[in-house]
Short mmCIF file of C-alpha atoms in Angstrom, two decimals:
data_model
loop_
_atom_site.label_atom_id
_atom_site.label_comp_id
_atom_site.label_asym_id
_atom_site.label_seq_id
_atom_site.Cartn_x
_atom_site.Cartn_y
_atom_site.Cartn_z
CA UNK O 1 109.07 102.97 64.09
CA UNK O 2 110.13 100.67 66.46
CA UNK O 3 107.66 97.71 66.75
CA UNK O 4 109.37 95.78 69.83
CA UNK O 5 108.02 98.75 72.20
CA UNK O 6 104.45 99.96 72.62
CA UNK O 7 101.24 99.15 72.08
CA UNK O 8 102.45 97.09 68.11
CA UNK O 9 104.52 94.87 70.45
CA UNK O 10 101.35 93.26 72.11
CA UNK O 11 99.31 93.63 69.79
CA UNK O 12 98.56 89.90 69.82
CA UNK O 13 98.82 89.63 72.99
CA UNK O 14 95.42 87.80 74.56
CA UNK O 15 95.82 89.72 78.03
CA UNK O 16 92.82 87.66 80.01
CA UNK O 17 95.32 84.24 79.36
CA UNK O 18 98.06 86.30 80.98
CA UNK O 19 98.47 87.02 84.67
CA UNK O 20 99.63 89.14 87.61
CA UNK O 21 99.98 88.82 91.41
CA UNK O 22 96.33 89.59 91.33
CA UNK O 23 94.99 87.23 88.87
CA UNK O 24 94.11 87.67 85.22
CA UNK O 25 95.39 90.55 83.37
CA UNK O 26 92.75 91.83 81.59
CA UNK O 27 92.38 95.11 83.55
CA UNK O 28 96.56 95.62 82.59
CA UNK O 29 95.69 97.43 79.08
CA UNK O 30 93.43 100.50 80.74
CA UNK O 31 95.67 100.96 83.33
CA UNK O 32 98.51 101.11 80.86
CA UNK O 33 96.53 103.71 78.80
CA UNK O 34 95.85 105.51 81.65
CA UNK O 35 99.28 106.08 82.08
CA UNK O 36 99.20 108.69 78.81
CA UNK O 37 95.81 109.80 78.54
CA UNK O 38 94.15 109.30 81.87
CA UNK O 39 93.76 112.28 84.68
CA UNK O 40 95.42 112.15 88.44
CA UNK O 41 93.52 109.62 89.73
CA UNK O 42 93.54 107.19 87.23
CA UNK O 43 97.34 107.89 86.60
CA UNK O 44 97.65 106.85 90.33
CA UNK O 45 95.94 103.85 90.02
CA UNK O 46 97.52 103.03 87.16
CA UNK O 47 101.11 103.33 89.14
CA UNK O 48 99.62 101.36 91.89
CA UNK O 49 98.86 98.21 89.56
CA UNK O 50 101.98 98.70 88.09
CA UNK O 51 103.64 97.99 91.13
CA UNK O 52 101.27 95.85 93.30
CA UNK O 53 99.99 93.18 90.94
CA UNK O 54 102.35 93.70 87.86
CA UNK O 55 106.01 93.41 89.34
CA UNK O 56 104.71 92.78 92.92
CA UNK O 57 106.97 92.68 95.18
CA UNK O 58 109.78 92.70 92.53
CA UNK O 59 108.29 89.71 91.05
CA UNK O 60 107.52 89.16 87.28
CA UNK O 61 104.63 87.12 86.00
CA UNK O 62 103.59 86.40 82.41
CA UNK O 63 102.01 90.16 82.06
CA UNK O 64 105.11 91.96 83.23
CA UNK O 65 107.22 91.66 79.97
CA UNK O 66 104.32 93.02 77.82
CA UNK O 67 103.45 95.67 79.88
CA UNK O 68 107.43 96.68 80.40
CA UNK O 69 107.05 96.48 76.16
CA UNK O 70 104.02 99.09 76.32
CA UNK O 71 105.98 101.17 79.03
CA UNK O 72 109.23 101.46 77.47
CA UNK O 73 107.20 102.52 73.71
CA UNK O 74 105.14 105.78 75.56
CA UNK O 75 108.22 107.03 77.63
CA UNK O 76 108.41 110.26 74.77
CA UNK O 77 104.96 111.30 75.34
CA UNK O 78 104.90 114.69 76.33
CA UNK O 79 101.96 113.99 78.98
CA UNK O 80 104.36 111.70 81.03
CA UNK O 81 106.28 115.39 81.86
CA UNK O 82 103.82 115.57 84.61
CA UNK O 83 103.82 114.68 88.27
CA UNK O 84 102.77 111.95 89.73
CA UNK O 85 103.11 109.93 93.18
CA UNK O 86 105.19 107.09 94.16
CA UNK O 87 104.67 103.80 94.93
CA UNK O 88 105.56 101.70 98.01
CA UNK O 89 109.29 102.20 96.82
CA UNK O 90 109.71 105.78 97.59
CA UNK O 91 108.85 108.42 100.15
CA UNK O 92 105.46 108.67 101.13
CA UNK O 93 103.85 111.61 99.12
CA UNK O 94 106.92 112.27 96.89
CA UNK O 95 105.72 113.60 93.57
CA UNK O 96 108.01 113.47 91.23
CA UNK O 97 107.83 112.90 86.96
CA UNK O 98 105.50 109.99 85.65
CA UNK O 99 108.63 109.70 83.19
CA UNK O 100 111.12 108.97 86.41
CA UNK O 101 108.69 106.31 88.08
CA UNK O 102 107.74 104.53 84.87
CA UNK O 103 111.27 104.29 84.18
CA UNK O 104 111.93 102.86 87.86
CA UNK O 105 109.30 100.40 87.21
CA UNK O 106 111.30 99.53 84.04
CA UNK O 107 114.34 98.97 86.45
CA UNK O 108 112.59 97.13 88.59
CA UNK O 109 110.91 94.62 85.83
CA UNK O 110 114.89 93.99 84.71
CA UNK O 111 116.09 93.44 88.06
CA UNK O 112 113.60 90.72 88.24
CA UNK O 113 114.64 89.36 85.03
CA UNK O 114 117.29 87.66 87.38
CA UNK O 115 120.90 87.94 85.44
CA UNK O 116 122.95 86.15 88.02
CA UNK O 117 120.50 82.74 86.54
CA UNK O 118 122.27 81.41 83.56
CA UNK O 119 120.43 80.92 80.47
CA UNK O 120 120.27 76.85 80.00
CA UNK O 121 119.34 76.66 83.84
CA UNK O 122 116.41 79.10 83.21
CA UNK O 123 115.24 77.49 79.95
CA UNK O 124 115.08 73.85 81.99
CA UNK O 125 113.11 75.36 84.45
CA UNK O 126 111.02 77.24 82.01
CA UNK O 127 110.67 73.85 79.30
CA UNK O 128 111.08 70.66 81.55
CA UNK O 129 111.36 68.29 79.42
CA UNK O 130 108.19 65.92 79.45
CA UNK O 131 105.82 68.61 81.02
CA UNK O 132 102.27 67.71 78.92
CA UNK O 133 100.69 70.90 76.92
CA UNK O 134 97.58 69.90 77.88
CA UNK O 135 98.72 70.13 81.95
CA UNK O 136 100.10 73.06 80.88
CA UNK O 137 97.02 74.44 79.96
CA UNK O 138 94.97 73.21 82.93
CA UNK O 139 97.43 74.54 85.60
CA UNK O 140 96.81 77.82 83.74
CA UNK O 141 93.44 77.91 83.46
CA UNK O 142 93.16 77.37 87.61
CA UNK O 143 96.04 80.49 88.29
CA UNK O 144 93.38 82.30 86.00
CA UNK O 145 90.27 81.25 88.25
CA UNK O 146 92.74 82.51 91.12
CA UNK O 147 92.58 78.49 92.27
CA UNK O 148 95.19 78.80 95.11
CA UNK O 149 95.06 75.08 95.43
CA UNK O 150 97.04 75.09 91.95
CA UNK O 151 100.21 76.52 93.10
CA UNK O 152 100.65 73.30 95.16
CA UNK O 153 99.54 70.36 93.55
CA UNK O 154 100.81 71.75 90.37
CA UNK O 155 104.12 73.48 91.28
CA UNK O 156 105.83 72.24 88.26
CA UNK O 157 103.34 73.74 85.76
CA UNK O 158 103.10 76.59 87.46
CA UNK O 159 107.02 77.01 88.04
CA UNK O 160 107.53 76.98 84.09
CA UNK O 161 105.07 79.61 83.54
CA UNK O 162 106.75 81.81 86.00
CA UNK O 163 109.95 80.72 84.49
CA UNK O 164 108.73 81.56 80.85
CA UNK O 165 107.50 85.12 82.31
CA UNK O 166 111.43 85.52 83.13
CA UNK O 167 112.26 84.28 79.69
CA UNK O 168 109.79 86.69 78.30
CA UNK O 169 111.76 90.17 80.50
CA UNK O 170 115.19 88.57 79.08
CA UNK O 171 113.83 88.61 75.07
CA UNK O 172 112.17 91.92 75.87
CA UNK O 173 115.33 93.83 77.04
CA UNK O 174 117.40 94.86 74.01
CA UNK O 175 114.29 96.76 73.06
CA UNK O 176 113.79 98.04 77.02
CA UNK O 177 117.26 99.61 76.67
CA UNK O 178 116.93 102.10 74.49
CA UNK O 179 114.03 104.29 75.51
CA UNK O 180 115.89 104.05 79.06
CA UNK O 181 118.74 105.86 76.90
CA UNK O 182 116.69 108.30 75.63
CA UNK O 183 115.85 109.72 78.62
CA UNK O 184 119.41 110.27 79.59
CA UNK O 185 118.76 113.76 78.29
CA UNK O 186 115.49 114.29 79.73
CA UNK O 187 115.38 117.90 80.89
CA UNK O 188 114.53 116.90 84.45
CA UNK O 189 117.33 115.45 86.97
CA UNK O 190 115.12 112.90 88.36
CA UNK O 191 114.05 111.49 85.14
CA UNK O 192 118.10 111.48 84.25
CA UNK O 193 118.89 109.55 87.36
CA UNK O 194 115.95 107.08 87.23
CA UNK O 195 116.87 106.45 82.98
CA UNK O 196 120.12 105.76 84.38
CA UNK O 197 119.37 102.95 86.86
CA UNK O 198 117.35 101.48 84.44
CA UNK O 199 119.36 101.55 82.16
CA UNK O 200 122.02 99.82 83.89
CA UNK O 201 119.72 97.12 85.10
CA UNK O 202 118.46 96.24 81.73
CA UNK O 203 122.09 96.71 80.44
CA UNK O 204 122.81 93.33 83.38
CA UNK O 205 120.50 91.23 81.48
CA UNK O 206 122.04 91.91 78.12
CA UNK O 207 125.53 91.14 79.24
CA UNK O 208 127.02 92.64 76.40
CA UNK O 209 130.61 94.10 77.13
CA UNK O 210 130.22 97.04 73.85
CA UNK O 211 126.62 97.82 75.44
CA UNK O 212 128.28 98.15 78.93
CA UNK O 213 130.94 100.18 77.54
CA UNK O 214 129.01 102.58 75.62
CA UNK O 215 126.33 103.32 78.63
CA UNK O 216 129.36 103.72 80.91
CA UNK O 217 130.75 106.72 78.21
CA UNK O 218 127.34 108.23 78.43
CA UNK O 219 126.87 108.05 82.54
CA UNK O 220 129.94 109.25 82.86
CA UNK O 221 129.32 112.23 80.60
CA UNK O 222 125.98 113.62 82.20
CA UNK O 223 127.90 112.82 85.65
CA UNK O 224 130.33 115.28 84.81
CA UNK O 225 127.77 117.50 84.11
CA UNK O 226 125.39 117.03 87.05
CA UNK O 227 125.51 119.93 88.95
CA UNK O 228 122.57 118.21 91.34
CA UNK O 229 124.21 116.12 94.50
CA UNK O 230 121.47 113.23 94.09
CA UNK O 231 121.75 113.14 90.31
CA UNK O 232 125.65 113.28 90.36
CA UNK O 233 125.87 110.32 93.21
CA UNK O 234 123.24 108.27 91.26
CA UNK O 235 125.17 108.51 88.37
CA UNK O 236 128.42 107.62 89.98
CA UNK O 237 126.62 104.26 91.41
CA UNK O 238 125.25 103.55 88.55
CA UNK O 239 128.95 103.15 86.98
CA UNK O 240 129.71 101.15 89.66
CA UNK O 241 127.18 99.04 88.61
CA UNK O 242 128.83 98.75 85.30
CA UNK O 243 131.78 97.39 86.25
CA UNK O 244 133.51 100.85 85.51
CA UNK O 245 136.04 102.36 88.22
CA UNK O 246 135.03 106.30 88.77
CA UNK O 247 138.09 107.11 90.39
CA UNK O 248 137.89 110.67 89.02
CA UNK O 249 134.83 111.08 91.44
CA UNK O 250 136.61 110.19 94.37
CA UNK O 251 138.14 114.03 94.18
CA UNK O 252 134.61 115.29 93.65
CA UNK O 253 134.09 118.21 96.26
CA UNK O 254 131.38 116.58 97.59
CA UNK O 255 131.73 113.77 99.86
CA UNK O 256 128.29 112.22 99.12
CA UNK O 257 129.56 112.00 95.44
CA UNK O 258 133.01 110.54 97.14
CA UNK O 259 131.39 108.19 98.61
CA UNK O 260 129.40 107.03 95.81
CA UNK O 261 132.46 106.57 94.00
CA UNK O 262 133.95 104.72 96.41
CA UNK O 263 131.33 101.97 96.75
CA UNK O 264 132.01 100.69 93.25
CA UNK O 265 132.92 97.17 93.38
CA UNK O 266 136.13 97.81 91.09
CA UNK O 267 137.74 100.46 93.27
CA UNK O 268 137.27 97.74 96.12
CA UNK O 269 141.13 97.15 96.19
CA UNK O 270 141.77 100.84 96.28
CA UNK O 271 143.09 102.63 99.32
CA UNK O 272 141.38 106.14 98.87
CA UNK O 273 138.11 104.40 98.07
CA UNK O 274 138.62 102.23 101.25
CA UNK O 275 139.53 105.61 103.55
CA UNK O 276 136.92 107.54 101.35
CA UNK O 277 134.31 104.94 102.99
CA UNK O 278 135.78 104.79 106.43
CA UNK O 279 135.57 109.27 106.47
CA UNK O 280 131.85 108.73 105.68
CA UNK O 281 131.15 106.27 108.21
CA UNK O 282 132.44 108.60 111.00
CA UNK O 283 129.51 110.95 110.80
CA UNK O 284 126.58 108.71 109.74
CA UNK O 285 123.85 111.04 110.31
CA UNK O 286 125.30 112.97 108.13
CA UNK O 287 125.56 110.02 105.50
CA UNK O 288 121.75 109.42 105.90
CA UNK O 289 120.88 112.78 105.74
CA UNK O 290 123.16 113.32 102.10
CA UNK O 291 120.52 113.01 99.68
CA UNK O 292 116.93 114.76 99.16
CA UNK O 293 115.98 111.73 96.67
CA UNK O 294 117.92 108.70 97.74
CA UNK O 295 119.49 106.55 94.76
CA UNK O 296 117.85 102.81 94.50
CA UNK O 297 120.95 101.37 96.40
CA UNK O 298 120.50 103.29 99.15
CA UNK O 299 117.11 104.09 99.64
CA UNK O 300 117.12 102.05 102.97
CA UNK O 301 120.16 104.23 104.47
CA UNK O 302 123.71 105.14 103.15
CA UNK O 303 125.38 103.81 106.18
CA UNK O 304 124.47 100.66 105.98
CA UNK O 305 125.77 99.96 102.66
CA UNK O 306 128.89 102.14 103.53
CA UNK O 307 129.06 100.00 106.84
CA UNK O 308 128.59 96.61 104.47
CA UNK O 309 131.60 97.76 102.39
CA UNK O 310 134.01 99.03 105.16
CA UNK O 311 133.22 95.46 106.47
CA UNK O 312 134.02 93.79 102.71
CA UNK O 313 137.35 95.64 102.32
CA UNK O 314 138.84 96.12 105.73
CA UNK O 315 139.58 93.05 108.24
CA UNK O 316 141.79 95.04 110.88
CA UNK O 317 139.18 95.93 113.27
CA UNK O 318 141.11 98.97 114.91
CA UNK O 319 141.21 100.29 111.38
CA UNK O 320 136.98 99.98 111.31
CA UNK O 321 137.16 101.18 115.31
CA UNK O 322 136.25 105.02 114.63
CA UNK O 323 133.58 104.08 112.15
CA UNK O 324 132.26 101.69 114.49
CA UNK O 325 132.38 104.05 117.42
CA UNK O 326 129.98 106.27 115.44
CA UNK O 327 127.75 103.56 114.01
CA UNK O 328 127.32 102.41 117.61
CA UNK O 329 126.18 105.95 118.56
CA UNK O 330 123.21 106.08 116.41
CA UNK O 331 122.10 102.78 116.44
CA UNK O 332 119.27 101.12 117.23
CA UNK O 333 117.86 97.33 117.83
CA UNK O 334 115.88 97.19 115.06
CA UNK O 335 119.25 98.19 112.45
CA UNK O 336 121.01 95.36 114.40
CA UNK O 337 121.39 93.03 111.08
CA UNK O 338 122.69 95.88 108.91
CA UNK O 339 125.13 98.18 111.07
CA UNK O 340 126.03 97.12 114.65
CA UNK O 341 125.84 93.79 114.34
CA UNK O 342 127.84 93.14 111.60
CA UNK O 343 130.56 95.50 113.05
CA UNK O 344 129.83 93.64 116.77
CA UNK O 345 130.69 90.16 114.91
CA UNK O 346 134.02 91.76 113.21
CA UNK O 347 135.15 93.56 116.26
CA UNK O 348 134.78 89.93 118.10
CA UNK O 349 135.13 87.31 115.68
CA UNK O 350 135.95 84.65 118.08
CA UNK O 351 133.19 82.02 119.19
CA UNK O 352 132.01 81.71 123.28
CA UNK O 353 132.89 81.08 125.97
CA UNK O 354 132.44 84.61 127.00
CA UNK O 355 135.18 86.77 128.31
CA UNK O 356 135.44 87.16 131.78
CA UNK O 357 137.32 90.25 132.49
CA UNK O 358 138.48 93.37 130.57
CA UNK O 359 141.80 92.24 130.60
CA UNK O 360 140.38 89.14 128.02
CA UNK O 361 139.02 91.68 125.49
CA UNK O 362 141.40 93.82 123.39
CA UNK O 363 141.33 98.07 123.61
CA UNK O 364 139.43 98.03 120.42
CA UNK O 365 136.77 95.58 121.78
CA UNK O 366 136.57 97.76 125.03
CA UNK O 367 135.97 100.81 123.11
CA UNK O 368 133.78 99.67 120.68
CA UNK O 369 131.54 97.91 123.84
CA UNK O 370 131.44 100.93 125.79
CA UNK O 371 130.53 103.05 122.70
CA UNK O 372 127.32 100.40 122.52
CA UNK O 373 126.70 100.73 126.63
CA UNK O 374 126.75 104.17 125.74
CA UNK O 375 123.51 104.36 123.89
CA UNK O 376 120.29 103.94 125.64
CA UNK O 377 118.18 103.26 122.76
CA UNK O 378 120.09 99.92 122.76
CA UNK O 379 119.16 98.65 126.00
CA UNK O 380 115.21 98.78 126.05
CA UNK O 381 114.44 95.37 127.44
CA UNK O 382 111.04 95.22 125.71
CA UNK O 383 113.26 94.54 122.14
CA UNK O 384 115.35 91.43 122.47
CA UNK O 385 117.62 92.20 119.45
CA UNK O 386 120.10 93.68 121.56
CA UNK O 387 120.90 90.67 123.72
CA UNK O 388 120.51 88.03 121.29
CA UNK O 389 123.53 90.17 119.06
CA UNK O 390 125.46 89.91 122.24
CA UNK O 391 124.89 86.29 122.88
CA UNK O 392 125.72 85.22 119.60
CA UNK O 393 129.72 86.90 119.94
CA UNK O 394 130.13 85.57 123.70
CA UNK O 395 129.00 88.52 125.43
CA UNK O 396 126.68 89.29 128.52
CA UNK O 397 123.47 90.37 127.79
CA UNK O 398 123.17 92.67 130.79
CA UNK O 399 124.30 96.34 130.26
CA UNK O 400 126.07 97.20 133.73
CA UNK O 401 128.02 93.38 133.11
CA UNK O 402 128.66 94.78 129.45
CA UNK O 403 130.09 98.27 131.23
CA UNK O 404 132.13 96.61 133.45
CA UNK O 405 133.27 94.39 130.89
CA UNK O 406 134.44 97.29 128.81
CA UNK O 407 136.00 99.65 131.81
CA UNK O 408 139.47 100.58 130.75
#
């Protein structure tokens, strides 16, 4: 039996001296049963303190590592088979396993372990040197009383318990890992997929090269067998997460699974990845509509991370122009900070003044300008987005100016 998961791992744990984004945790341990033995609605209110007071906002606090403990020991009950709802992170009303959203919240409590903080900088933070025990304890007992005077006046004390909560997900993850394994052969795809991205994350914190190795071997395995497009693509990511270079999957027949491949930062020097990207971007409604259950990295739309990497591997703006062209088709003002406005900057990387005929812009700028005249949705003067993008590279905010600007 392993004792660093479940309910033997805390079992000294004084949950009313710990706390979440909500205050004490000493409503943490029903919810957490709830999770096995309780019926829908508790199960669903159990999901919703998981993920609104325990990692809020991808945020750990001092009860997050114990509960991830308790999590990660019940992911083999047979009760967890069953459907449940998701939380803010997913589609509205998408049911899917308890097993595949406990295991998300297991990513998510290792993604905010924070990897890319080195260990001696955290442990300052989390032990500064001098800091009184008996402070300690008093900045403690306000966060407890839910004293929001105490995150000011005692932002030291209070920034080394949040630090020690990270400290806490770091010493808890060797034991996270392997239940996430486990579940590699759940029977159900979206269990498979969600074991893998937690896997992966919890894998980060370990930063163990053999670990990383021998997850890679066994993504790589169930992605050859995936016969499911979303389970497939999330696997491919989730080697691209590793560090690994799938460039077997860029000859998958599908080009959502393509593209998955491509996006892994090894292959970034690789020309098919690169054109692999570019392809994709040239229908990106399609791109959006790939995937029934998006994977983690692109839950917030496939083209935007597609047009993020087309912009991180390509600097020739012609090359980007047909990808642009169809970016700039479906846009809108509100996606201005993560598709047209990053390609707007590229294709015009030059500071004001702003041009004053066509003949000062280049073909590539023309096209790409008249490709963003060309949308309406661009150009509703109640959203300013649009015209403080086209400020910023030099260019008039008025559309006829812009279409003039842009004639051949």
């Amino acid at each position: 039996m392993n004792h660093e998961i479940g309910w033997d791992a805390v079992a000294d744990a004084d949950w009313p001296r710990l706390f979440h984004a909500h205050g004490a945790a000493h409503d943490t341990p029903a919810h957490l049963r709830a999770l096995v033995h309780g019926d829908g609605g508790a199960t669903g209110q159990a999901l919703d303190h998981l993920w609104s007071a325990v990692i809020h906002q991808g945020a750990p606090w001092p009860a997050t590592a114990p509960a991830a403990r308790v999590v990660a020991g019940v992911l083999a009950e047979e009760s967890l088979s069953r459907l449940a709802g998701g939380p803010a992170t997913v589609a509205p009303g998408t049911r899917r396993p308890l097993r595949a959203a406990l295991l998300d919240f297991l990513a998510a409590v290792a993604e905010a372990g924070r990897p890319d903080i080195p260990d001696d900088e955290l442990a300052a933070a989390a032990f500064p040197p001098g800091l009184e025990q008996a402070r300690l304890d008093a900045a403690l007992e306000a966060v407890l009383t839910r004293d929001a005077g105490v995150w000011r006046e005692e932002a030291e004390c209070v920034g080394a318990l949040m630090s020690r909560a990270l400290v806490d997900i770091r010493s808890a993850a060797p034991a996270l890992l392997e239940p996430a394994l486990a579940c590699l052969d759940d029977a159900a795809p979206r269990v498979r997929t969600s074991a893998a991205h937690a896997a992966v994350a919890t894998a980060a914190l370990l930063g163990d090269g053999s670990t990383d190795e021998r997850l890679a071997s066994r993504i790589a395995d169930a992605a050859r067998r995936a016969r499911d497009r979303d389970e497939r693509a999330c696997l491919v990511l989730a080697l691209g997460d590793l560090g690994q270079a799938p460039g077997e999957f860029l000859s998958d027949p599908d080009p959502a699974v393509r593209a998955c491949a491509a996006l892994a930062p090894a292959l970034a020097g690789d020309c098919d990845a690169t054109e692999e990207i570019l392809t994709a971007l040239t229908d990106p409604t399609a791109a959006d509509a790939w995937f029934t259950h998006r994977p983690p990295r692109l839950r917030y739309g496939p083209r935007f991370v597609l047009v993020e990497a087309a912009l991180a591997r390509v600097a020739d703006f012609d090359r980007l122009l047909p990808a642009a062209c169809a970016v700039a088709a479906v846009a809108h003002p509100f996606t201005v900070a993560f598709d047209w406005g990053p390609l707007l900057r590229a294709a015009f990387p030059a500071a004001p003044p702003a041009p004053a005929a066509p003949d000062d812009l280049t073909e590539a700028q023309r096209t790409y300008l008249r490709a963003l005249v060309a949308n309406e949705r661009l150009w509703d003067g109640r959203i300013g987005n649009t015209a403080l993008a086209l400020r910023r590279v030099g260019l008039p905010e008025d559309r006829d100016a812009c279409r003039r600007l842009a004639s051949p």
